[in-house]
mmCIF file of C-alpha atoms in Angstrom:
data_model
loop_
_atom_site.group_PDB
_atom_site.id
_atom_site.type_symbol
_atom_site.label_atom_id
_atom_site.label_comp_id
_atom_site.label_asym_id
_atom_site.label_seq_id
_atom_site.Cartn_x
_atom_site.Cartn_y
_atom_site.Cartn_z
ATOM 1 C CA MET A 1448 23.432 -18.607 -18.079
ATOM 2 C CA THR A 1449 25.710 -17.574 -20.968
ATOM 3 C CA ILE A 1450 29.008 -15.811 -20.588
ATOM 4 C CA ASP A 1451 29.773 -13.039 -23.045
ATOM 5 C CA PRO A 1452 33.196 -13.213 -24.660
ATOM 6 C CA PRO A 1453 35.718 -10.721 -23.294
ATOM 7 C CA ARG A 1454 35.922 -7.428 -25.091
ATOM 8 C CA PRO A 1455 39.280 -6.485 -26.590
ATOM 9 C CA SER A 1456 41.147 -3.765 -24.758
ATOM 10 C CA GLY A 1457 42.845 -0.786 -26.298
ATOM 11 C CA PRO A 1458 41.677 1.721 -28.883
ATOM 12 C CA PRO A 1459 38.963 0.758 -31.378
ATOM 13 C CA PRO A 1460 40.147 -0.457 -34.766
ATOM 14 C CA ALA A 1461 40.668 2.181 -37.411
ATOM 15 C CA THR A 1462 37.892 2.633 -39.932
ATOM 16 C CA GLY A 1463 40.090 3.909 -42.725
ATOM 17 C CA GLY A 1464 42.061 1.970 -45.287
ATOM 18 C CA PRO A 1465 40.789 -0.195 -48.098
ATOM 19 C CA ARG A 1466 37.275 -1.524 -47.826
ATOM 20 C CA PRO A 1467 36.727 -5.291 -47.672
ATOM 21 C CA ALA A 1468 35.739 -6.939 -50.901
ATOM 22 C CA GLY A 1469 32.220 -7.594 -49.662
ATOM 23 C CA ASP A 1470 31.386 -3.965 -48.835
ATOM 24 C CA PRO A 1471 29.173 -2.121 -51.330
ATOM 25 C CA PRO A 1472 30.862 0.648 -53.354
ATOM 26 C CA LEU A 1473 30.476 4.269 -52.303
ATOM 27 C CA PRO A 1474 27.557 6.093 -53.960
ATOM 28 C CA TYR A 1475 28.420 7.965 -57.111
ATOM 29 C CA THR A 1476 28.505 11.743 -56.847
ATOM 30 C CA PRO A 1477 27.761 13.661 -60.082
ATOM 31 C CA LEU A 1478 30.413 15.980 -61.360
ATOM 32 C CA TRP A 1479 28.242 19.097 -61.116
ATOM 33 C CA ARG A 1480 27.804 18.475 -57.392
ATOM 34 C CA ARG A 1481 31.505 18.021 -56.881
ATOM 35 C CA LEU A 1482 32.134 21.333 -58.636
ATOM 36 C CA ARG A 1483 30.047 23.026 -55.898
ATOM 37 C CA GLU A 1484 32.470 21.868 -53.182
ATOM 38 C CA ASP A 1485 35.358 23.931 -51.840
ATOM 39 C CA GLU A 1486 37.901 21.987 -53.857
ATOM 40 C CA TRP A 1487 37.256 20.730 -57.338
ATOM 41 C CA PRO A 1488 38.207 17.131 -58.275
ATOM 42 C CA PRO A 1489 41.528 16.557 -60.006
ATOM 43 C CA LEU A 1490 41.658 16.653 -63.767
ATOM 44 C CA GLY A 1491 42.115 12.874 -63.982
ATOM 45 C CA GLU A 1492 38.819 12.285 -62.186
ATOM 46 C CA VAL A 1493 37.086 14.726 -64.498
ATOM 47 C CA LEU A 1494 38.357 12.927 -67.620
ATOM 48 C CA ARG A 1495 37.404 9.507 -66.274
ATOM 49 C CA GLY A 1496 33.892 8.315 -66.667
ATOM 50 C CA ARG A 1497 31.585 6.947 -63.999
ATOM 51 C CA ARG A 1498 33.316 3.567 -63.975
ATOM 52 C CA GLY A 1499 36.855 4.844 -64.167
ATOM 53 C CA GLN A 1500 37.082 4.822 -67.957
ATOM 54 C CA ALA A 1501 37.513 7.812 -70.221
ATOM 55 C CA SER A 1502 34.344 9.171 -71.736
ATOM 56 C CA PRO A 1503 33.908 8.698 -75.497
ATOM 57 C CA TRP A 1504 33.774 12.462 -76.161
ATOM 58 C CA VAL A 1505 37.028 12.970 -74.250
ATOM 59 C CA LEU A 1506 38.759 10.307 -76.332
ATOM 60 C CA LEU A 1507 37.373 11.878 -79.498
ATOM 61 C CA VAL A 1508 38.687 15.345 -78.626
ATOM 62 C CA LEU A 1509 42.082 14.046 -77.579
ATOM 63 C CA VAL A 1510 42.508 11.909 -80.716
ATOM 64 C CA LEU A 1511 41.487 14.456 -83.346
ATOM 65 C CA PRO A 1512 44.300 16.992 -83.874
ATOM 66 C CA CYS A 1513 41.933 19.520 -85.311
ATOM 67 C CA LEU A 1514 40.341 19.932 -81.838
ATOM 68 C CA TRP A 1515 43.586 20.328 -79.908
ATOM 69 C CA TRP A 1516 43.323 24.104 -80.112
ATOM 70 C CA LEU A 1517 40.176 23.802 -77.987
ATOM 71 C CA THR A 1518 41.213 20.925 -75.711
ATOM 72 C CA VAL A 1519 44.515 22.265 -74.432
ATOM 73 C CA PRO A 1520 43.136 25.661 -73.271
ATOM 74 C CA LEU A 1521 40.233 23.923 -71.567
ATOM 75 C CA LEU A 1522 42.501 21.522 -69.681
ATOM 76 C CA VAL A 1523 44.958 24.256 -68.707
ATOM 77 C CA GLY A 1524 42.114 26.592 -67.736
ATOM 78 C CA TYR A 1525 40.537 23.940 -65.538
ATOM 79 C CA GLN A 1526 43.807 23.409 -63.656
ATOM 80 C CA LEU A 1527 44.254 27.155 -63.174
ATOM 81 C CA ALA A 1528 40.664 27.556 -61.995
ATOM 82 C CA ARG A 1529 41.009 24.585 -59.637
ATOM 83 C CA THR A 1530 44.102 25.953 -57.870
ATOM 84 C CA ALA A 1531 42.651 29.471 -57.775
ATOM 85 C CA ARG A 1532 39.418 28.186 -56.212
ATOM 86 C CA ARG A 1533 41.357 26.258 -53.600
ATOM 87 C CA MET A 1534 43.259 29.347 -52.581
ATOM 88 C CA ALA A 1535 40.122 31.528 -52.658
ATOM 89 C CA ARG A 1536 38.304 29.124 -50.317
ATOM 90 C CA ARG A 1537 41.314 29.049 -48.026
ATOM 91 C CA VAL A 1538 41.489 32.831 -47.755
ATOM 92 C CA PHE A 1539 37.697 33.396 -47.804
ATOM 93 C CA PRO A 1540 35.935 30.280 -46.489
ATOM 94 C CA VAL A 1541 32.225 29.870 -47.049
ATOM 95 C CA ARG A 1542 31.702 29.636 -43.285
ATOM 96 C CA PRO A 1543 34.306 31.894 -41.687
ATOM 97 C CA ALA A 1544 35.113 31.953 -37.986
ATOM 98 C CA GLY A 1545 32.512 33.709 -35.866
ATOM 99 C CA ARG A 1546 29.840 33.486 -38.567
ATOM 100 C CA VAL A 1547 26.460 32.452 -37.148
ATOM 101 C CA GLU A 1548 24.458 30.509 -39.681
ATOM 102 C CA ASP A 1549 20.755 31.303 -39.560
ATOM 103 C CA PRO A 1550 18.798 29.292 -42.192
ATOM 104 C CA GLU A 1551 15.713 31.456 -41.866
ATOM 105 C CA VAL A 1552 17.631 34.687 -42.476
ATOM 106 C CA PHE A 1553 19.485 33.133 -45.398
ATOM 107 C CA ARG A 1554 16.149 31.975 -46.918
ATOM 108 C CA VAL A 1555 14.631 35.448 -46.704
ATOM 109 C CA GLN A 1556 17.747 37.042 -48.141
ATOM 110 C CA ARG A 1557 17.680 34.687 -51.072
ATOM 111 C CA VAL A 1558 14.012 35.415 -51.762
ATOM 112 C CA ARG A 1559 14.728 39.145 -51.566
ATOM 113 C CA ALA A 1560 17.627 38.819 -54.063
ATOM 114 C CA TRP A 1561 15.475 36.927 -56.588
ATOM 115 C CA MET A 1562 12.658 39.449 -56.197
ATOM 116 C CA ALA A 1563 15.066 42.313 -56.802
ATOM 117 C CA LEU A 1564 16.407 40.596 -59.930
ATOM 118 C CA VAL A 1565 12.931 39.929 -61.297
ATOM 119 C CA ILE A 1566 11.789 43.531 -60.633
ATOM 120 C CA SER A 1567 14.900 44.974 -62.241
ATOM 121 C CA MET A 1568 14.502 42.819 -65.354
ATOM 122 C CA GLY A 1569 10.830 43.752 -65.545
ATOM 123 C CA LEU A 1570 11.570 47.469 -65.377
ATOM 124 C CA LEU A 1571 14.260 47.221 -68.011
ATOM 125 C CA THR A 1572 11.955 45.303 -70.273
ATOM 126 C CA ALA A 1573 9.023 47.699 -69.792
ATOM 127 C CA PHE A 1574 10.827 51.058 -69.857
ATOM 128 C CA GLY A 1575 14.131 50.327 -71.586
ATOM 129 C CA GLY A 1576 17.617 50.978 -70.363
ATOM 130 C CA TRP A 1577 19.389 47.802 -71.499
ATOM 131 C CA GLN A 1578 22.052 49.870 -73.248
ATOM 132 C CA ASP A 1579 23.225 51.329 -69.930
ATOM 133 C CA LEU A 1580 23.335 47.953 -68.128
ATOM 134 C CA PRO A 1581 26.889 46.874 -69.193
ATOM 135 C CA GLY A 1582 28.321 50.183 -68.060
ATOM 136 C CA GLU A 1583 26.571 50.038 -64.696
ATOM 137 C CA LEU A 1584 27.701 46.473 -64.104
ATOM 138 C CA LEU A 1585 31.288 47.340 -64.991
ATOM 139 C CA GLN A 1586 31.155 50.322 -62.665
ATOM 140 C CA GLN A 1587 29.891 48.150 -59.835
ATOM 141 C CA MET A 1588 32.598 45.540 -60.462
ATOM 142 C CA LEU A 1589 35.312 48.222 -60.368
ATOM 143 C CA PHE A 1590 34.090 50.188 -57.349
ATOM 144 C CA ALA A 1591 32.288 47.600 -55.219
ATOM 145 C CA PRO A 1592 35.397 46.061 -53.582
ATOM 146 C CA TRP A 1593 36.976 49.410 -52.730
ATOM 147 C CA LEU A 1594 33.744 50.843 -51.356
ATOM 148 C CA ALA A 1595 33.204 47.686 -49.303
ATOM 149 C CA LEU A 1596 36.751 47.976 -47.897
ATOM 150 C CA LEU A 1597 36.311 51.660 -47.013
ATOM 151 C CA SER A 1598 32.901 51.042 -45.434
ATOM 152 C CA ALA A 1599 34.188 48.049 -43.493
ATOM 153 C CA ALA A 1600 37.100 50.141 -42.155
ATOM 154 C CA VAL A 1601 34.747 52.884 -40.989
ATOM 155 C CA VAL A 1602 32.302 50.450 -39.340
ATOM 156 C CA VAL A 1603 35.082 48.516 -37.660
ATOM 157 C CA ALA A 1604 36.627 51.721 -36.299
ATOM 158 C CA LEU A 1605 33.280 52.860 -34.858
ATOM 159 C CA LEU A 1606 32.500 49.482 -33.329
ATOM 160 C CA PHE A 1607 36.050 49.172 -31.983
ATOM 161 C CA TRP A 1608 35.719 52.628 -30.377
ATOM 162 C CA ALA A 1609 32.355 51.727 -28.786
ATOM 163 C CA ALA A 1610 33.471 48.363 -27.432
ATOM 164 C CA ARG A 1611 34.417 47.780 -23.826
ATOM 165 C CA PRO A 1612 38.146 47.623 -23.003
ATOM 166 C CA ASP A 1613 38.220 43.840 -22.510
ATOM 167 C CA THR A 1614 36.243 43.250 -25.730
ATOM 168 C CA ARG A 1615 38.519 45.697 -27.527
ATOM 169 C CA ARG A 1616 41.585 43.631 -26.623
ATOM 170 C CA ALA A 1617 39.900 40.446 -27.875
ATOM 171 C CA MET A 1618 38.924 42.168 -31.127
ATOM 172 C CA ARG A 1619 42.484 43.417 -31.640
ATOM 173 C CA THR A 1620 43.786 39.841 -31.813
ATOM 174 C CA GLN A 1621 41.338 39.035 -34.629
ATOM 175 C CA LEU A 1622 42.003 42.205 -36.602
ATOM 176 C CA TRP A 1623 45.145 41.026 -38.366
ATOM 177 C CA PRO A 1624 43.617 37.847 -39.941
ATOM 178 C CA ALA A 1625 40.733 39.913 -41.364
ATOM 179 C CA GLY A 1626 43.181 42.538 -42.606
ATOM 180 C CA ARG A 1627 45.363 39.881 -44.192
ATOM 181 C CA SER A 1628 42.426 38.475 -46.186
ATOM 182 C CA ALA A 1629 41.580 41.992 -47.367
ATOM 183 C CA LEU A 1630 45.188 42.482 -48.458
ATOM 184 C CA TRP A 1631 45.004 39.235 -50.428
ATOM 185 C CA TYR A 1632 41.883 40.426 -52.232
ATOM 186 C CA PHE A 1633 42.987 43.959 -53.048
ATOM 187 C CA GLY A 1634 46.459 42.788 -53.893
ATOM 188 C CA ALA A 1635 44.877 40.549 -56.545
ATOM 189 C CA TRP A 1636 42.862 43.465 -57.904
ATOM 190 C CA THR A 1637 46.037 45.551 -58.140
ATOM 191 C CA LEU A 1638 47.847 42.755 -59.965
ATOM 192 C CA VAL A 1639 45.214 42.525 -62.761
ATOM 193 C CA PRO A 1640 46.327 45.553 -64.813
ATOM 194 C CA LEU A 1641 49.997 44.878 -64.089
ATOM 195 C CA LEU A 1642 49.834 41.284 -65.277
ATOM 196 C CA PHE A 1643 47.761 42.255 -68.303
ATOM 197 C CA THR A 1644 50.362 44.829 -69.361
ATOM 198 C CA ALA A 1645 53.221 42.401 -68.695
ATOM 199 C CA ALA A 1646 51.497 39.693 -70.775
ATOM 200 C CA GLY A 1647 50.977 42.083 -73.667
ATOM 201 C CA GLU A 1648 54.630 43.159 -73.581
ATOM 202 C CA GLY A 1649 55.770 39.533 -73.458
ATOM 203 C CA MET A 1650 53.647 38.525 -76.439
ATOM 204 C CA SER A 1651 55.003 41.447 -78.465
ATOM 205 C CA LEU A 1652 58.499 39.896 -78.269
ATOM 206 C CA LEU A 1653 57.393 36.769 -80.157
ATOM 207 C CA PRO A 1654 57.981 36.480 -83.884
ATOM 208 C CA SER A 1655 54.978 37.101 -86.094
ATOM 209 C CA SER A 1656 54.902 33.492 -87.378
ATOM 210 C CA ALA A 1657 55.890 30.165 -85.853
ATOM 211 C CA ASP A 1658 57.784 27.864 -88.228
ATOM 212 C CA GLY A 1659 57.722 24.138 -87.537
ATOM 213 C CA LEU A 1660 57.089 22.233 -84.367
ATOM 214 C CA SER A 1661 59.819 24.026 -82.396
ATOM 215 C CA GLY A 1662 58.334 27.431 -83.227
ATOM 216 C CA LEU A 1663 54.881 26.283 -82.240
ATOM 217 C CA LEU A 1664 56.152 24.921 -78.927
ATOM 218 C CA LEU A 1665 57.999 28.167 -78.267
ATOM 219 C CA TRP A 1666 54.887 30.188 -79.023
ATOM 220 C CA ALA A 1667 52.712 27.999 -76.751
ATOM 221 C CA SER A 1668 55.284 28.159 -73.922
ATOM 222 C CA VAL A 1669 55.533 31.945 -74.051
ATOM 223 C CA MET A 1670 51.755 32.200 -74.263
ATOM 224 C CA PHE A 1671 51.387 30.102 -71.102
ATOM 225 C CA VAL A 1672 54.081 31.927 -69.163
ATOM 226 C CA CYS A 1673 52.615 35.310 -70.081
ATOM 227 C CA TRP A 1674 48.916 34.669 -69.576
ATOM 228 C CA ALA A 1675 48.721 31.935 -66.963
ATOM 229 C CA PRO A 1676 49.364 34.301 -63.971
ATOM 230 C CA PHE A 1677 46.809 36.780 -65.313
ATOM 231 C CA TRP A 1678 44.052 34.195 -65.678
ATOM 232 C CA TRP A 1679 44.883 32.641 -62.295
ATOM 233 C CA VAL A 1680 44.320 36.012 -60.618
ATOM 234 C CA ILE A 1681 41.082 36.465 -62.585
ATOM 235 C CA PHE A 1682 39.811 33.048 -61.444
ATOM 236 C CA PHE A 1683 40.839 33.847 -57.847
ATOM 237 C CA LEU A 1684 38.853 37.072 -57.897
ATOM 238 C CA CYS A 1685 35.829 35.354 -59.400
ATOM 239 C CA PHE A 1686 35.773 32.750 -56.649
ATOM 240 C CA ALA A 1687 36.729 35.103 -53.823
ATOM 241 C CA THR A 1688 34.456 38.086 -54.533
ATOM 242 C CA GLY A 1689 31.213 36.464 -53.405
ATOM 243 C CA PRO A 1690 32.390 35.215 -49.974
ATOM 244 C CA ALA A 1691 34.536 38.311 -49.442
ATOM 245 C CA LEU A 1692 31.695 40.771 -49.926
ATOM 246 C CA ARG A 1693 29.095 38.521 -48.297
ATOM 247 C CA HIS A 1694 31.120 38.107 -45.098
ATOM 248 C CA ALA A 1695 32.785 41.541 -45.165
ATOM 249 C CA PHE A 1696 36.321 40.199 -45.496
ATOM 250 C CA ASN A 1697 35.935 37.677 -42.637
ATOM 251 C CA LEU A 1698 35.071 40.411 -40.155
ATOM 252 C CA SER A 1699 32.640 38.126 -38.316
ATOM 253 C CA ALA A 1700 35.608 36.931 -36.277
ATOM 254 C CA LEU A 1701 35.796 40.425 -34.789
ATOM 255 C CA HIS A 1702 32.060 40.806 -34.194
ATOM 256 C CA ALA A 1703 29.189 38.630 -35.392
ATOM 257 C CA ALA A 1704 27.164 41.670 -36.440
ATOM 258 C CA LEU A 1705 29.856 43.275 -38.591
ATOM 259 C CA PRO A 1706 28.894 41.655 -41.934
ATOM 260 C CA ALA A 1707 25.284 42.868 -41.586
ATOM 261 C CA LEU A 1708 26.410 46.350 -40.549
ATOM 262 C CA VAL A 1709 28.896 46.661 -43.448
ATOM 263 C CA THR A 1710 26.219 45.442 -45.899
ATOM 264 C CA SER A 1711 23.813 48.158 -44.676
ATOM 265 C CA VAL A 1712 26.388 50.875 -45.179
ATOM 266 C CA VAL A 1713 27.608 49.617 -48.587
ATOM 267 C CA VAL A 1714 24.126 49.371 -50.059
ATOM 268 C CA TRP A 1715 23.393 53.041 -49.250
ATOM 269 C CA VAL A 1716 26.749 54.152 -50.623
ATOM 270 C CA PHE A 1717 25.997 52.367 -53.874
ATOM 271 C CA ALA A 1718 22.519 53.868 -54.012
ATOM 272 C CA TYR A 1719 23.974 57.349 -53.678
ATOM 273 C CA LEU A 1720 26.592 56.719 -56.372
ATOM 274 C CA GLY A 1721 24.001 55.253 -58.726
ATOM 275 C CA LEU A 1722 21.730 58.264 -58.200
ATOM 276 C CA SER A 1723 24.512 60.782 -58.722
ATOM 277 C CA SER A 1724 25.857 59.098 -61.894
ATOM 278 C CA GLY A 1725 22.819 57.643 -63.616
ATOM 279 C CA GLY A 1726 19.782 59.152 -61.894
ATOM 280 C CA LEU A 1727 16.648 57.303 -60.963
ATOM 281 C CA PRO A 1728 15.687 53.939 -62.538
ATOM 282 C CA PRO A 1729 13.647 54.030 -65.745
ATOM 283 C CA GLY A 1730 9.891 54.522 -65.493
ATOM 284 C CA PRO A 1731 7.458 56.993 -63.926
ATOM 285 C CA VAL A 1732 8.895 59.108 -61.136
ATOM 286 C CA PRO A 1733 6.787 57.610 -58.255
ATOM 287 C CA LEU A 1734 7.618 54.071 -59.375
ATOM 288 C CA ALA A 1735 11.306 54.935 -59.891
ATOM 289 C CA VAL A 1736 11.557 56.452 -56.417
ATOM 290 C CA CYS A 1737 9.983 53.348 -54.898
ATOM 291 C CA VAL A 1738 12.359 51.077 -56.771
ATOM 292 C CA PHE A 1739 15.341 53.233 -55.868
ATOM 293 C CA LEU A 1740 14.546 53.210 -52.179
ATOM 294 C CA GLY A 1741 13.226 49.644 -52.122
ATOM 295 C CA GLY A 1742 16.638 48.048 -52.589
ATOM 296 C CA PRO A 1743 18.592 49.817 -49.804
ATOM 297 C CA VAL A 1744 15.603 49.851 -47.399
ATOM 298 C CA SER A 1745 14.933 46.104 -47.832
ATOM 299 C CA VAL A 1746 18.628 45.200 -47.434
ATOM 300 C CA THR A 1747 18.899 47.382 -44.321
ATOM 301 C CA ALA A 1748 15.747 45.933 -42.855
ATOM 302 C CA LEU A 1749 17.006 42.402 -43.366
ATOM 303 C CA ALA A 1750 20.391 43.293 -41.894
ATOM 304 C CA TRP A 1751 18.841 44.741 -38.742
ATOM 305 C CA TRP A 1752 16.505 41.769 -38.483
ATOM 306 C CA GLU A 1753 19.570 39.511 -38.628
ATOM 307 C CA ILE A 1754 21.223 41.552 -35.889
ATOM 308 C CA HIS A 1755 18.066 41.351 -33.777
ATOM 309 C CA ARG A 1756 18.081 37.558 -34.073
ATOM 310 C CA LEU A 1757 21.772 37.507 -33.153
ATOM 311 C CA ARG A 1758 21.034 39.460 -30.032
ATOM 312 C CA ARG A 1759 17.980 37.428 -29.055
ATOM 313 C CA ARG A 1760 19.171 33.925 -29.926
ATOM 314 C CA HIS A 1761 22.937 34.114 -29.519
ATOM 315 C CA GLY A 1762 23.445 36.836 -26.976
ATOM 316 C CA VAL A 1763 25.408 39.155 -29.297
ATOM 317 C CA ARG A 1764 25.843 42.641 -27.841
ATOM 318 C CA TRP A 1765 27.149 45.800 -29.443
ATOM 319 C CA ARG A 1766 29.855 46.358 -26.840
ATOM 320 C CA GLY A 1767 30.314 42.725 -25.789
#
């Protein structure tokens, strides 16, 4: 009979800290995959190669003075975009509280989005209308956030009114975090024209020509001070718009069905505005009517299917 050695008492040893020399190195993660994470890698890791050494093209760009005009804006822009993305993911996480992840629903939504894109490109190619596309996209960029906020407020008010008293008290505690994230987003939209105007006024105070190294440094410093806040806000909006509109400004913490409900309302509001401003899509009238109704109807059908799965699989109730 053998006797096992006594086991050590106390908490298990920590797994962190430096790895022993005999352990294999961690697997290498490509840079493009790291750029898909919530926080981008620091600039030093980007400039280093796979084995911790600077890449040849980076050394070439940094050594040649004729390429500094391109290198410095890229490095500064990366740092601004990195900090803006970190803040955007903190305010609008990819998986907010109360959000129920359903892979099957997400898969169908993605297929529907690609089909809508292919159909839209096919209609524009067959019947024309490319000249109106930039204006329509700009109009959607300008009005989409505000319409989403108004629709979300109306849907929340109706659902809050229909909820039971105990559920209403629980929803009230989660209302301020969602409202705070919406204030972040629309505050950034409000700052865009103000910062653009301030940057233009600041640049007008500079002399027309920069003499010597001191003048060049002064010009670069004023340029950074004037335009860095503007571009930071632009990067923040680029990274925050997708999660903000997709999750209806983190309203899933109030009710799991709110993002789907808000999406259904917003898509019909956009359809009405598009019809009133630009008319039907290009092509024959029967085909144009089918395309016009196909988008809102398909989005609404998917939203209600998602709500049905929430009710059946997760016990979500309208008033509960």
